Amino acid sequence: MNLFPTTFLLGLTGIDPSGAIAMITALAMGVLKRDIYVFAITTFVVTLLMGIISSFFIDTGVYYISGVLNHIPESIFMVLEFIVAIVLLTWFIQRAFLKSKKESKAKQKDSFFMKYIKKGLFVVALIFALTGITDPSFIALITLSSNSTNILEVVLANSIWILISQAPVFILTIAVILNKHEKIITYLRNKFSNNPNIQKLKMGLSHLLSIVILFVGSIILLEATYYLFTNSWLI
């Protein structure tokens, strides 16, 4: 699958309103426009650098340890495949059957950001951007972009993901620049958060990602099990 269409889909599944919520709260507290700009720029730059650096280390790491892997017994790879399969299937179960806990964590995340708003939006943006490394869609993006040898392609892919997943942040920032943020805030509350079409789209993409996770995890588990009993690889 091409990097950019996949990046677009990952961005949609990774849409996070937490940053915009923090900005709205800050605006209600009377922060300067400059602080809003700092928040948006920091979020973009830190997340972008984190994605590029992570992709680079994955790429070079694979290159340097490839020789070492050739000397590792295949039974070790079998164990690793079992571990990866368990992780993926556990992730699937969490996504499919533990939604309430996920929503509870999201609420805790919002409260966490709110505590730091008074210390400055730069601090909030920094923390907000760094927590992006825990986003499964961002991790998937890093893994995909690490396969590219074109630095511009990696930068563009990460930029697309950030702009889509953090669309609420950048929409609100543009609104502040144009002095239209009060209308945009109302629009986002009434249309973005409660729009059934958007919710259906996100739900559909979320279900699609869950199916992919289940499929990949099952294939890896099947291959590891096949090797366990036959001492040869299925694929």
C-alpha atoms as a PDB file:
ATOM      1  CA  MET A   1       0.000   0.000   0.000  1.00  0.00           C
ATOM      2  CA  ASN A   2       1.307   3.439  -0.914  1.00  0.00           C
ATOM      3  CA  LEU A   3       2.667   5.516   1.959  1.00  0.00           C
ATOM      4  CA  PHE A   4       0.527   8.627   1.467  1.00  0.00           C
ATOM      5  CA  PRO A   5      -2.956   7.020   1.214  1.00  0.00           C
ATOM      6  CA  THR A   6      -2.079   4.948   4.273  1.00  0.00           C
ATOM      7  CA  THR A   7      -0.874   8.068   6.063  1.00  0.00           C
ATOM      8  CA  PHE A   8      -4.176   9.777   5.274  1.00  0.00           C
ATOM      9  CA  LEU A   9      -6.162   6.877   6.765  1.00  0.00           C
ATOM     10  CA  LEU A  10      -3.917   6.736   9.831  1.00  0.00           C
ATOM     11  CA  GLY A  11      -4.422  10.471  10.297  1.00  0.00           C
ATOM     12  CA  LEU A  12      -8.189  10.033  10.271  1.00  0.00           C
ATOM     13  CA  THR A  13      -8.068   7.210  12.804  1.00  0.00           C
ATOM     14  CA  GLY A  14      -5.723   9.287  14.975  1.00  0.00           C
ATOM     15  CA  ILE A  15      -7.854  12.470  15.130  1.00  0.00           C
ATOM     16  CA  ASP A  16      -7.535  13.833  18.661  1.00  0.00           C
ATOM     17  CA  PRO A  17      -9.567  16.807  19.956  1.00  0.00           C
ATOM     18  CA  SER A  18      -7.563  17.074  23.196  1.00  0.00           C
ATOM     19  CA  GLY A  19      -5.287  19.815  21.861  1.00  0.00           C
ATOM     20  CA  ALA A  20      -8.199  21.926  20.660  1.00  0.00           C
ATOM     21  CA  ILE A  21      -9.934  21.445  24.008  1.00  0.00           C
ATOM     22  CA  ALA A  22      -6.819  22.730  25.775  1.00  0.00           C
ATOM     23  CA  MET A  23      -6.721  25.737  23.430  1.00  0.00           C
ATOM     24  CA  ILE A  24     -10.406  26.514  23.962  1.00  0.00           C
ATOM     25  CA  THR A  25      -9.902  26.384  27.726  1.00  0.00           C
ATOM     26  CA  ALA A  26      -6.864  28.655  27.422  1.00  0.00           C
ATOM     27  CA  LEU A  27      -8.815  31.147  25.300  1.00  0.00           C
ATOM     28  CA  ALA A  28     -11.550  31.193  27.924  1.00  0.00           C
ATOM     29  CA  MET A  29      -8.848  32.014  30.491  1.00  0.00           C
ATOM     30  CA  GLY A  30      -7.769  35.017  28.406  1.00  0.00           C
ATOM     31  CA  VAL A  31      -4.409  33.898  27.004  1.00  0.00           C
ATOM     32  CA  LEU A  32      -2.756  35.976  24.281  1.00  0.00           C
ATOM     33  CA  LYS A  33      -3.004  35.047  20.619  1.00  0.00           C
ATOM     34  CA  ARG A  34       0.746  34.577  20.656  1.00  0.00           C
ATOM     35  CA  ASP A  35       0.334  31.694  23.097  1.00  0.00           C
ATOM     36  CA  ILE A  36      -2.099  29.996  20.726  1.00  0.00           C
ATOM     37  CA  TYR A  37       0.408  30.307  17.889  1.00  0.00           C
ATOM     38  CA  VAL A  38       3.140  28.891  20.112  1.00  0.00           C
ATOM     39  CA  PHE A  39       0.924  25.933  20.974  1.00  0.00           C
ATOM     40  CA  ALA A  40       0.175  25.106  17.324  1.00  0.00           C
ATOM     41  CA  ILE A  41       3.765  25.541  16.136  1.00  0.00           C
ATOM     42  CA  THR A  42       5.207  23.544  19.035  1.00  0.00           C
ATOM     43  CA  THR A  43       2.729  20.730  18.478  1.00  0.00           C
ATOM     44  CA  PHE A  44       3.604  20.537  14.791  1.00  0.00           C
ATOM     45  CA  VAL A  45       7.388  20.890  15.077  1.00  0.00           C
ATOM     46  CA  VAL A  46       7.912  18.561  18.053  1.00  0.00           C
ATOM     47  CA  THR A  47       5.658  15.848  16.611  1.00  0.00           C
ATOM     48  CA  LEU A  48       7.332  16.172  13.206  1.00  0.00           C
ATOM     49  CA  LEU A  49      10.840  15.903  14.668  1.00  0.00           C
ATOM     50  CA  MET A  50       9.792  12.976  16.812  1.00  0.00           C
ATOM     51  CA  GLY A  51       8.398  11.161  13.769  1.00  0.00           C
ATOM     52  CA  ILE A  52      11.436  11.835  11.567  1.00  0.00           C
ATOM     53  CA  ILE A  53      13.964  10.861  14.234  1.00  0.00           C
ATOM     54  CA  SER A  54      12.025   7.703  15.132  1.00  0.00           C
ATOM     55  CA  SER A  55      11.788   6.700  11.464  1.00  0.00           C
ATOM     56  CA  PHE A  56      15.521   7.307  11.023  1.00  0.00           C
ATOM     57  CA  PHE A  57      16.526   5.197  14.007  1.00  0.00           C
ATOM     58  CA  ILE A  58      14.244   2.351  12.961  1.00  0.00           C
ATOM     59  CA  ASP A  59      15.717   2.407   9.449  1.00  0.00           C
ATOM     60  CA  THR A  60      19.376   2.557  10.505  1.00  0.00           C
ATOM     61  CA  GLY A  61      18.789   0.149  13.373  1.00  0.00           C
ATOM     62  CA  VAL A  62      17.417  -2.486  11.025  1.00  0.00           C
ATOM     63  CA  TYR A  63      20.387  -1.963   8.702  1.00  0.00           C
ATOM     64  CA  TYR A  64      23.028  -2.448  11.404  1.00  0.00           C
ATOM     65  CA  ILE A  65      21.447  -5.403  13.178  1.00  0.00           C
ATOM     66  CA  SER A  66      20.434  -7.278  10.026  1.00  0.00           C
ATOM     67  CA  GLY A  67      23.777  -9.113  10.104  1.00  0.00           C
ATOM     68  CA  VAL A  68      23.273 -10.087  13.730  1.00  0.00           C
ATOM     69  CA  LEU A  69      19.809 -11.472  13.044  1.00  0.00           C
ATOM     70  CA  ASN A  70      21.226 -13.976  10.576  1.00  0.00           C
ATOM     71  CA  HIS A  71      23.009 -15.717  13.472  1.00  0.00           C
ATOM     72  CA  ILE A  72      19.969 -15.941  15.741  1.00  0.00           C
ATOM     73  CA  PRO A  73      18.276 -19.380  15.915  1.00  0.00           C
ATOM     74  CA  GLU A  74      14.929 -19.557  14.135  1.00  0.00           C
ATOM     75  CA  SER A  75      13.311 -20.759  17.353  1.00  0.00           C
ATOM     76  CA  ILE A  76      13.917 -17.274  18.758  1.00  0.00           C
ATOM     77  CA  PHE A  77      12.011 -15.778  15.842  1.00  0.00           C
ATOM     78  CA  MET A  78       9.186 -18.193  16.582  1.00  0.00           C
ATOM     79  CA  VAL A  79       9.007 -16.922  20.168  1.00  0.00           C
ATOM     80  CA  LEU A  80       9.098 -13.318  18.946  1.00  0.00           C
ATOM     81  CA  GLU A  81       6.253 -14.029  16.529  1.00  0.00           C
ATOM     82  CA  PHE A  82       4.194 -15.471  19.372  1.00  0.00           C
ATOM     83  CA  ILE A  83       4.869 -12.297  21.387  1.00  0.00           C
ATOM     84  CA  VAL A  84       3.949 -10.009  18.481  1.00  0.00           C
ATOM     85  CA  ALA A  85       0.797 -12.037  17.810  1.00  0.00           C
ATOM     86  CA  ILE A  86      -0.234 -11.808  21.466  1.00  0.00           C
ATOM     87  CA  VAL A  87       0.371  -8.044  21.484  1.00  0.00           C
ATOM     88  CA  LEU A  88      -1.670  -7.527  18.307  1.00  0.00           C
ATOM     89  CA  LEU A  89      -4.536  -9.751  19.428  1.00  0.00           C
ATOM     90  CA  THR A  90      -4.555  -8.071  22.840  1.00  0.00           C
ATOM     91  CA  TRP A  91      -4.676  -4.697  21.077  1.00  0.00           C
ATOM     92  CA  PHE A  92      -7.618  -5.984  19.011  1.00  0.00           C
ATOM     93  CA  ILE A  93      -9.478  -7.140  22.123  1.00  0.00           C
ATOM     94  CA  GLN A  94      -8.827  -3.784  23.795  1.00  0.00           C
ATOM     95  CA  ARG A  95     -10.151  -1.877  20.761  1.00  0.00           C
ATOM     96  CA  ALA A  96     -13.152  -4.154  20.227  1.00  0.00           C
ATOM     97  CA  PHE A  97     -14.314  -4.903  23.758  1.00  0.00           C
ATOM     98  CA  LEU A  98     -12.755  -2.366  26.161  1.00  0.00           C
ATOM     99  CA  LYS A  99     -13.963   0.935  24.671  1.00  0.00           C
ATOM    100  CA  SER A 100     -15.213   2.280  28.013  1.00  0.00           C
ATOM    101  CA  LYS A 101     -11.736   2.075  29.534  1.00  0.00           C
ATOM    102  CA  LYS A 102     -10.285   3.803  26.490  1.00  0.00           C
ATOM    103  CA  GLU A 103     -12.786   6.650  26.825  1.00  0.00           C
ATOM    104  CA  SER A 104     -11.984   6.929  30.532  1.00  0.00           C
ATOM    105  CA  LYS A 105      -8.278   7.283  29.700  1.00  0.00           C
ATOM    106  CA  ALA A 106      -9.105  10.009  27.176  1.00  0.00           C
ATOM    107  CA  LYS A 107     -10.937  11.958  29.878  1.00  0.00           C
ATOM    108  CA  GLN A 108      -7.960  11.567  32.223  1.00  0.00           C
ATOM    109  CA  LYS A 109      -5.709  12.834  29.415  1.00  0.00           C
ATOM    110  CA  ASP A 110      -7.849  15.966  29.027  1.00  0.00           C
ATOM    111  CA  SER A 111      -7.689  16.641  32.757  1.00  0.00           C
ATOM    112  CA  PHE A 112      -3.917  16.132  32.686  1.00  0.00           C
ATOM    113  CA  PHE A 113      -3.482  18.852  30.053  1.00  0.00           C
ATOM    114  CA  MET A 114      -5.812  21.216  31.894  1.00  0.00           C
ATOM    115  CA  LYS A 115      -3.533  21.175  34.964  1.00  0.00           C
ATOM    116  CA  TYR A 116      -0.634  22.611  32.959  1.00  0.00           C
ATOM    117  CA  ILE A 117      -2.452  25.351  31.056  1.00  0.00           C
ATOM    118  CA  LYS A 118      -1.724  27.913  33.737  1.00  0.00           C
ATOM    119  CA  LYS A 119       1.990  27.152  33.405  1.00  0.00           C
ATOM    120  CA  GLY A 120       1.960  28.203  29.755  1.00  0.00           C
ATOM    121  CA  LEU A 121       0.759  26.724  26.509  1.00  0.00           C
ATOM    122  CA  PHE A 122       4.300  25.893  25.423  1.00  0.00           C
ATOM    123  CA  VAL A 123       4.569  23.378  28.266  1.00  0.00           C
ATOM    124  CA  VAL A 124       1.140  21.984  27.412  1.00  0.00           C
ATOM    125  CA  ALA A 125       2.033  21.693  23.721  1.00  0.00           C
ATOM    126  CA  LEU A 126       5.320  19.966  24.527  1.00  0.00           C
ATOM    127  CA  ILE A 127       3.644  17.395  26.751  1.00  0.00           C
ATOM    128  CA  PHE A 128       0.799  16.995  24.269  1.00  0.00           C
ATOM    129  CA  ALA A 129       3.192  16.367  21.358  1.00  0.00           C
ATOM    130  CA  LEU A 130       5.347  13.904  23.315  1.00  0.00           C
ATOM    131  CA  THR A 131       2.315  11.813  24.263  1.00  0.00           C
ATOM    132  CA  GLY A 132       1.761  11.292  20.530  1.00  0.00           C
ATOM    133  CA  ILE A 133       4.336   8.478  20.625  1.00  0.00           C
ATOM    134  CA  THR A 134       1.740   6.371  22.461  1.00  0.00           C
ATOM    135  CA  ASP A 135      -0.785   6.774  19.634  1.00  0.00           C
ATOM    136  CA  PRO A 136      -1.039   3.456  17.716  1.00  0.00           C
ATOM    137  CA  SER A 137      -1.674   5.304  14.435  1.00  0.00           C
ATOM    138  CA  PHE A 138       1.518   7.362  14.943  1.00  0.00           C
ATOM    139  CA  ILE A 139       3.514   4.232  15.745  1.00  0.00           C
ATOM    140  CA  ALA A 140       2.163   2.630  12.558  1.00  0.00           C
ATOM    141  CA  LEU A 141       3.171   5.745  10.596  1.00  0.00           C
ATOM    142  CA  ILE A 142       6.719   5.618  11.983  1.00  0.00           C
ATOM    143  CA  THR A 143       7.014   1.957  11.023  1.00  0.00           C
ATOM    144  CA  LEU A 144       5.772   2.616   7.481  1.00  0.00           C
ATOM    145  CA  SER A 145       7.846   5.742   6.875  1.00  0.00           C
ATOM    146  CA  SER A 146      10.995   4.000   8.116  1.00  0.00           C
ATOM    147  CA  ASN A 147      10.880   1.919   4.914  1.00  0.00           C
ATOM    148  CA  SER A 148      11.337   5.036   2.784  1.00  0.00           C
ATOM    149  CA  THR A 149      14.812   6.202   1.766  1.00  0.00           C
ATOM    150  CA  ASN A 150      13.547   9.628   0.697  1.00  0.00           C
ATOM    151  CA  ILE A 151      13.792  12.125   3.572  1.00  0.00           C
ATOM    152  CA  LEU A 152      11.322  14.480   1.884  1.00  0.00           C
ATOM    153  CA  GLU A 153       8.793  11.660   1.635  1.00  0.00           C
ATOM    154  CA  VAL A 154       9.207  10.929   5.343  1.00  0.00           C
ATOM    155  CA  VAL A 155       8.791  14.616   6.226  1.00  0.00           C
ATOM    156  CA  LEU A 156       5.712  14.917   4.023  1.00  0.00           C
ATOM    157  CA  ALA A 157       4.120  11.752   5.400  1.00  0.00           C
ATOM    158  CA  ASN A 158       4.607  12.884   8.998  1.00  0.00           C
ATOM    159  CA  SER A 159       3.333  16.375   8.137  1.00  0.00           C
ATOM    160  CA  ILE A 160       0.175  14.940   6.558  1.00  0.00           C
ATOM    161  CA  TRP A 161      -0.488  12.789   9.609  1.00  0.00           C
ATOM    162  CA  ILE A 162      -0.030  15.741  11.978  1.00  0.00           C
ATOM    163  CA  LEU A 163      -2.243  18.083   9.956  1.00  0.00           C
ATOM    164  CA  ILE A 164      -5.047  15.517   9.753  1.00  0.00           C
ATOM    165  CA  SER A 165      -4.868  14.042  13.256  1.00  0.00           C
ATOM    166  CA  GLN A 166      -4.504  17.509  14.809  1.00  0.00           C
ATOM    167  CA  ALA A 167      -6.927  19.232  12.423  1.00  0.00           C
ATOM    168  CA  PRO A 168      -8.952  20.714  15.324  1.00  0.00           C
ATOM    169  CA  VAL A 169      -5.799  22.465  16.615  1.00  0.00           C
ATOM    170  CA  PHE A 170      -4.905  24.033  13.276  1.00  0.00           C
ATOM    171  CA  ILE A 171      -8.494  24.956  12.379  1.00  0.00           C
ATOM    172  CA  LEU A 172      -8.785  26.778  15.680  1.00  0.00           C
ATOM    173  CA  THR A 173      -5.398  28.473  15.186  1.00  0.00           C
ATOM    174  CA  ILE A 174      -6.439  29.805  11.762  1.00  0.00           C
ATOM    175  CA  ALA A 175      -9.672  31.015  13.324  1.00  0.00           C
ATOM    176  CA  VAL A 176      -7.714  32.911  15.982  1.00  0.00           C
ATOM    177  CA  ILE A 177      -5.555  34.529  13.287  1.00  0.00           C
ATOM    178  CA  LEU A 178      -8.727  35.659  11.480  1.00  0.00           C
ATOM    179  CA  ASN A 179     -10.461  36.665  14.736  1.00  0.00           C
ATOM    180  CA  LYS A 180     -13.187  34.119  14.021  1.00  0.00           C
ATOM    181  CA  HIS A 181     -12.371  31.716  16.806  1.00  0.00           C
ATOM    182  CA  GLU A 182     -15.565  32.254  18.774  1.00  0.00           C
ATOM    183  CA  LYS A 183     -17.653  31.178  15.782  1.00  0.00           C
ATOM    184  CA  ILE A 184     -15.317  28.279  15.061  1.00  0.00           C
ATOM    185  CA  ILE A 185     -15.456  27.111  18.676  1.00  0.00           C
ATOM    186  CA  THR A 186     -19.235  27.040  18.491  1.00  0.00           C
ATOM    187  CA  TYR A 187     -19.083  25.291  15.107  1.00  0.00           C
ATOM    188  CA  LEU A 188     -16.697  22.618  16.370  1.00  0.00           C
ATOM    189  CA  ARG A 189     -18.861  21.961  19.391  1.00  0.00           C
ATOM    190  CA  ASN A 190     -22.057  21.658  17.364  1.00  0.00           C
ATOM    191  CA  LYS A 191     -20.754  20.047  14.176  1.00  0.00           C
ATOM    192  CA  PHE A 192     -17.446  18.303  14.772  1.00  0.00           C
ATOM    193  CA  SER A 193     -18.069  16.703  18.152  1.00  0.00           C
ATOM    194  CA  ASN A 194     -21.713  15.810  17.557  1.00  0.00           C
ATOM    195  CA  ASN A 195     -21.875  15.268  13.800  1.00  0.00           C
ATOM    196  CA  PRO A 196     -23.172  11.688  13.284  1.00  0.00           C
ATOM    197  CA  ASN A 197     -21.516  11.446   9.851  1.00  0.00           C
ATOM    198  CA  ILE A 198     -18.079  12.204  11.295  1.00  0.00           C
ATOM    199  CA  GLN A 199     -18.679   9.799  14.134  1.00  0.00           C
ATOM    200  CA  LYS A 200     -19.763   7.088  11.666  1.00  0.00           C
ATOM    201  CA  LEU A 201     -16.673   7.698   9.525  1.00  0.00           C
ATOM    202  CA  LYS A 202     -14.344   7.480  12.515  1.00  0.00           C
ATOM    203  CA  MET A 203     -16.168   4.370  13.746  1.00  0.00           C
ATOM    204  CA  GLY A 204     -15.926   2.728  10.319  1.00  0.00           C
ATOM    205  CA  LEU A 205     -12.202   3.474  10.028  1.00  0.00           C
ATOM    206  CA  SER A 206     -11.691   2.280  13.585  1.00  0.00           C
ATOM    207  CA  HIS A 207     -13.455  -1.003  12.777  1.00  0.00           C
ATOM    208  CA  LEU A 208     -11.339  -1.368   9.625  1.00  0.00           C
ATOM    209  CA  LEU A 209      -8.133  -0.895  11.621  1.00  0.00           C
ATOM    210  CA  SER A 210      -9.341  -3.456  14.173  1.00  0.00           C
ATOM    211  CA  ILE A 211      -9.977  -5.982  11.391  1.00  0.00           C
ATOM    212  CA  VAL A 212      -6.481  -5.407   9.990  1.00  0.00           C
ATOM    213  CA  ILE A 213      -4.958  -5.865  13.466  1.00  0.00           C
ATOM    214  CA  LEU A 214      -6.928  -9.101  13.960  1.00  0.00           C
ATOM    215  CA  PHE A 215      -5.931 -10.398  10.515  1.00  0.00           C
ATOM    216  CA  VAL A 216      -2.209  -9.651  10.916  1.00  0.00           C
ATOM    217  CA  GLY A 217      -2.125 -11.008  14.463  1.00  0.00           C
ATOM    218  CA  SER A 218      -3.886 -14.207  13.391  1.00  0.00           C
ATOM    219  CA  ILE A 219      -1.511 -14.758  10.439  1.00  0.00           C
ATOM    220  CA  ILE A 220       1.561 -14.276  12.652  1.00  0.00           C
ATOM    221  CA  LEU A 221       0.112 -16.618  15.292  1.00  0.00           C
ATOM    222  CA  LEU A 222      -0.661 -19.227  12.625  1.00  0.00           C
ATOM    223  CA  GLU A 223       2.864 -19.037  11.209  1.00  0.00           C
ATOM    224  CA  ALA A 224       4.501 -19.333  14.641  1.00  0.00           C
ATOM    225  CA  THR A 225       2.270 -22.288  15.522  1.00  0.00           C
ATOM    226  CA  TYR A 226       3.049 -23.952  12.179  1.00  0.00           C
ATOM    227  CA  TYR A 227       6.796 -23.637  12.833  1.00  0.00           C
ATOM    228  CA  LEU A 228       6.359 -25.007  16.367  1.00  0.00           C
ATOM    229  CA  PHE A 229       4.903 -28.275  15.043  1.00  0.00           C
ATOM    230  CA  THR A 230       6.681 -28.630  11.671  1.00  0.00           C
ATOM    231  CA  ASN A 231      10.034 -26.858  12.230  1.00  0.00           C
ATOM    232  CA  SER A 232       9.523 -24.974   8.954  1.00  0.00           C
ATOM    233  CA  TRP A 233       7.971 -21.598   8.095  1.00  0.00           C
ATOM    234  CA  LEU A 234       4.537 -21.350   6.558  1.00  0.00           C
ATOM    235  CA  ILE A 235       5.405 -18.131   4.700  1.00  0.00           C
END
